Amino acid sequence: MDSTFAEMKKLATLKGGEYSGDVDRLANFRRNGEDCGVPIELVWRIYAGKHWDAITQYVHDMMSGKTRERLEGIEGRVDDLLVYLILFKAMLRERAVAADPGKALV
């Protein structure tokens, strides 16, 4: 688990910086949500969905005995999805605070 957490932190730092800069890790979701007129959670769902799709295809391939070359290893997809889940949790917390500014989140 330690190596997974280390990889998640690395991904969050590197990819987050590429997509969102250094200040707001949700900036990419905000920007694209605003551009498309949709909530940031929908943007998140689309981005995270591609990783779910890759994992699902991996499982189907495994069950059918099919092997295929993949651009990214399945463990990398899992790590990406874990980071996306943490970002989704940040969105949930942000909405909770916006709904009740006095609410303390842990």
PDB file of C-alpha atoms in Angstrom:
ATOM      1  CA  MET A   1       0.000   0.000   0.000  1.00  0.00           C
ATOM      2  CA  ASP A   2       2.868   2.362   0.699  1.00  0.00           C
ATOM      3  CA  SER A   3       4.047   2.162  -2.903  1.00  0.00           C
ATOM      4  CA  THR A   4       0.499   2.812  -4.151  1.00  0.00           C
ATOM      5  CA  PHE A   5       0.134   5.872  -1.927  1.00  0.00           C
ATOM      6  CA  ALA A   6       3.519   7.144  -3.090  1.00  0.00           C
ATOM      7  CA  GLU A   7       2.489   6.679  -6.729  1.00  0.00           C
ATOM      8  CA  MET A   8      -0.846   8.438  -6.119  1.00  0.00           C
ATOM      9  CA  LYS A   9       0.946  11.399  -4.556  1.00  0.00           C
ATOM     10  CA  LYS A  10       3.372  11.540  -7.482  1.00  0.00           C
ATOM     11  CA  LEU A  11       0.532  11.389 -10.022  1.00  0.00           C
ATOM     12  CA  ALA A  12      -1.496  14.020  -8.184  1.00  0.00           C
ATOM     13  CA  THR A  13       1.495  16.350  -8.141  1.00  0.00           C
ATOM     14  CA  LEU A  14       2.684  15.817 -11.710  1.00  0.00           C
ATOM     15  CA  LYS A  15      -0.602  15.430 -13.566  1.00  0.00           C
ATOM     16  CA  GLY A  16      -2.398  17.906 -11.339  1.00  0.00           C
ATOM     17  CA  GLY A  17       0.245  20.510 -12.091  1.00  0.00           C
ATOM     18  CA  GLU A  18      -0.004  19.840 -15.834  1.00  0.00           C
ATOM     19  CA  TYR A  19      -3.781  20.147 -15.925  1.00  0.00           C
ATOM     20  CA  SER A  20      -4.589  22.586 -13.143  1.00  0.00           C
ATOM     21  CA  GLY A  21      -1.476  24.479 -12.095  1.00  0.00           C
ATOM     22  CA  ASP A  22      -0.200  24.681  -8.558  1.00  0.00           C
ATOM     23  CA  VAL A  23      -3.006  26.471  -6.725  1.00  0.00           C
ATOM     24  CA  ASP A  24      -6.366  24.807  -7.425  1.00  0.00           C
ATOM     25  CA  ARG A  25      -6.322  21.085  -8.204  1.00  0.00           C
ATOM     26  CA  LEU A  26      -9.923  21.333  -9.386  1.00  0.00           C
ATOM     27  CA  ALA A  27      -9.203  24.156 -11.867  1.00  0.00           C
ATOM     28  CA  ASN A  28      -9.254  21.817 -14.861  1.00  0.00           C
ATOM     29  CA  PHE A  29     -12.709  20.546 -13.902  1.00  0.00           C
ATOM     30  CA  ARG A  30     -13.974  24.083 -13.245  1.00  0.00           C
ATOM     31  CA  ARG A  31     -12.617  25.420 -16.536  1.00  0.00           C
ATOM     32  CA  ASN A  32     -14.060  22.610 -18.645  1.00  0.00           C
ATOM     33  CA  GLY A  33     -17.336  22.595 -16.739  1.00  0.00           C
ATOM     34  CA  GLU A  34     -17.718  26.314 -17.324  1.00  0.00           C
ATOM     35  CA  ASP A  35     -16.774  25.973 -21.008  1.00  0.00           C
ATOM     36  CA  CYS A  36     -19.394  23.237 -21.489  1.00  0.00           C
ATOM     37  CA  GLY A  37     -22.030  24.614 -19.114  1.00  0.00           C
ATOM     38  CA  VAL A  38     -22.021  21.539 -16.883  1.00  0.00           C
ATOM     39  CA  PRO A  39     -21.170  20.878 -13.220  1.00  0.00           C
ATOM     40  CA  ILE A  40     -17.607  19.917 -12.371  1.00  0.00           C
ATOM     41  CA  GLU A  41     -18.826  16.511 -11.211  1.00  0.00           C
ATOM     42  CA  LEU A  42     -19.942  15.672 -14.751  1.00  0.00           C
ATOM     43  CA  VAL A  43     -16.528  16.635 -16.116  1.00  0.00           C
ATOM     44  CA  TRP A  44     -15.011  14.414 -13.410  1.00  0.00           C
ATOM     45  CA  ARG A  45     -17.288  11.519 -14.438  1.00  0.00           C
ATOM     46  CA  ILE A  46     -16.172  11.739 -18.052  1.00  0.00           C
ATOM     47  CA  TYR A  47     -12.473  11.910 -17.174  1.00  0.00           C
ATOM     48  CA  ALA A  48     -12.690   9.113 -14.595  1.00  0.00           C
ATOM     49  CA  GLY A  49     -14.858   7.061 -16.941  1.00  0.00           C
ATOM     50  CA  LYS A  50     -12.029   6.416 -19.358  1.00  0.00           C
ATOM     51  CA  HIS A  51     -10.092   4.685 -16.574  1.00  0.00           C
ATOM     52  CA  TRP A  52     -13.141   2.608 -15.596  1.00  0.00           C
ATOM     53  CA  ASP A  53     -13.518   1.675 -19.264  1.00  0.00           C
ATOM     54  CA  ALA A  54      -9.893   0.520 -19.473  1.00  0.00           C
ATOM     55  CA  ILE A  55     -10.238  -1.528 -16.273  1.00  0.00           C
ATOM     56  CA  THR A  56     -13.496  -3.063 -17.497  1.00  0.00           C
ATOM     57  CA  GLN A  57     -11.902  -3.978 -20.825  1.00  0.00           C
ATOM     58  CA  TYR A  58      -8.961  -5.528 -18.978  1.00  0.00           C
ATOM     59  CA  VAL A  59     -11.361  -7.722 -16.972  1.00  0.00           C
ATOM     60  CA  HIS A  60     -13.269  -8.747 -20.117  1.00  0.00           C
ATOM     61  CA  ASP A  61     -10.000  -9.566 -21.887  1.00  0.00           C
ATOM     62  CA  MET A  62      -8.778 -11.550 -18.892  1.00  0.00           C
ATOM     63  CA  MET A  63     -12.001 -13.574 -18.795  1.00  0.00           C
ATOM     64  CA  SER A  64     -11.871 -14.329 -22.520  1.00  0.00           C
ATOM     65  CA  GLY A  65      -8.138 -15.078 -22.560  1.00  0.00           C
ATOM     66  CA  LYS A  66      -7.417 -12.217 -24.937  1.00  0.00           C
ATOM     67  CA  THR A  67      -4.122 -10.399 -24.661  1.00  0.00           C
ATOM     68  CA  ARG A  68      -3.591  -6.961 -26.102  1.00  0.00           C
ATOM     69  CA  GLU A  69      -0.921  -4.321 -26.015  1.00  0.00           C
ATOM     70  CA  ARG A  70      -1.869  -1.462 -23.744  1.00  0.00           C
ATOM     71  CA  LEU A  71      -0.476   2.053 -23.810  1.00  0.00           C
ATOM     72  CA  GLU A  72      -0.715   2.215 -20.036  1.00  0.00           C
ATOM     73  CA  GLY A  73      -0.475  -0.682 -17.603  1.00  0.00           C
ATOM     74  CA  ILE A  74      -3.579  -1.654 -15.687  1.00  0.00           C
ATOM     75  CA  GLU A  75      -1.994  -0.735 -12.354  1.00  0.00           C
ATOM     76  CA  GLY A  76      -1.423   2.763 -13.730  1.00  0.00           C
ATOM     77  CA  ARG A  77      -5.122   2.992 -14.566  1.00  0.00           C
ATOM     78  CA  VAL A  78      -5.975   1.951 -11.014  1.00  0.00           C
ATOM     79  CA  ASP A  79      -3.611   4.591  -9.609  1.00  0.00           C
ATOM     80  CA  ASP A  80      -5.160   7.243 -11.868  1.00  0.00           C
ATOM     81  CA  LEU A  81      -8.650   6.264 -10.761  1.00  0.00           C
ATOM     82  CA  LEU A  82      -7.652   6.425  -7.095  1.00  0.00           C
ATOM     83  CA  VAL A  83      -6.417   9.985  -7.650  1.00  0.00           C
ATOM     84  CA  TYR A  84      -9.682  10.838  -9.420  1.00  0.00           C
ATOM     85  CA  LEU A  85     -11.644   9.505  -6.436  1.00  0.00           C
ATOM     86  CA  ILE A  86      -9.688  11.775  -4.102  1.00  0.00           C
ATOM     87  CA  LEU A  87     -10.439  14.721  -6.401  1.00  0.00           C
ATOM     88  CA  PHE A  88     -14.131  13.781  -6.338  1.00  0.00           C
ATOM     89  CA  LYS A  89     -14.022  13.744  -2.551  1.00  0.00           C
ATOM     90  CA  ALA A  90     -12.576  17.275  -2.674  1.00  0.00           C
ATOM     91  CA  MET A  91     -15.535  18.314  -4.843  1.00  0.00           C
ATOM     92  CA  LEU A  92     -17.980  16.828  -2.338  1.00  0.00           C
ATOM     93  CA  ARG A  93     -16.313  18.634   0.540  1.00  0.00           C
ATOM     94  CA  GLU A  94     -16.268  21.905  -1.371  1.00  0.00           C
ATOM     95  CA  ARG A  95     -20.011  21.634  -2.059  1.00  0.00           C
ATOM     96  CA  ALA A  96     -20.715  20.806   1.598  1.00  0.00           C
ATOM     97  CA  VAL A  97     -18.816  23.875   2.773  1.00  0.00           C
ATOM     98  CA  ALA A  98     -20.553  26.058   0.160  1.00  0.00           C
ATOM     99  CA  ALA A  99     -23.940  24.804   1.390  1.00  0.00           C
ATOM    100  CA  ASP A 100     -23.033  25.346   5.046  1.00  0.00           C
ATOM    101  CA  PRO A 101     -19.999  27.647   5.466  1.00  0.00           C
ATOM    102  CA  GLY A 102     -19.915  27.038   9.218  1.00  0.00           C
ATOM    103  CA  LYS A 103     -19.550  23.309   8.754  1.00  0.00           C
ATOM    104  CA  ALA A 104     -16.117  21.989   9.693  1.00  0.00           C
ATOM    105  CA  LEU A 105     -14.867  19.132   7.558  1.00  0.00           C
ATOM    106  CA  VAL A 106     -12.290  16.626   8.726  1.00  0.00           C
TER     107      VAL A 106
END
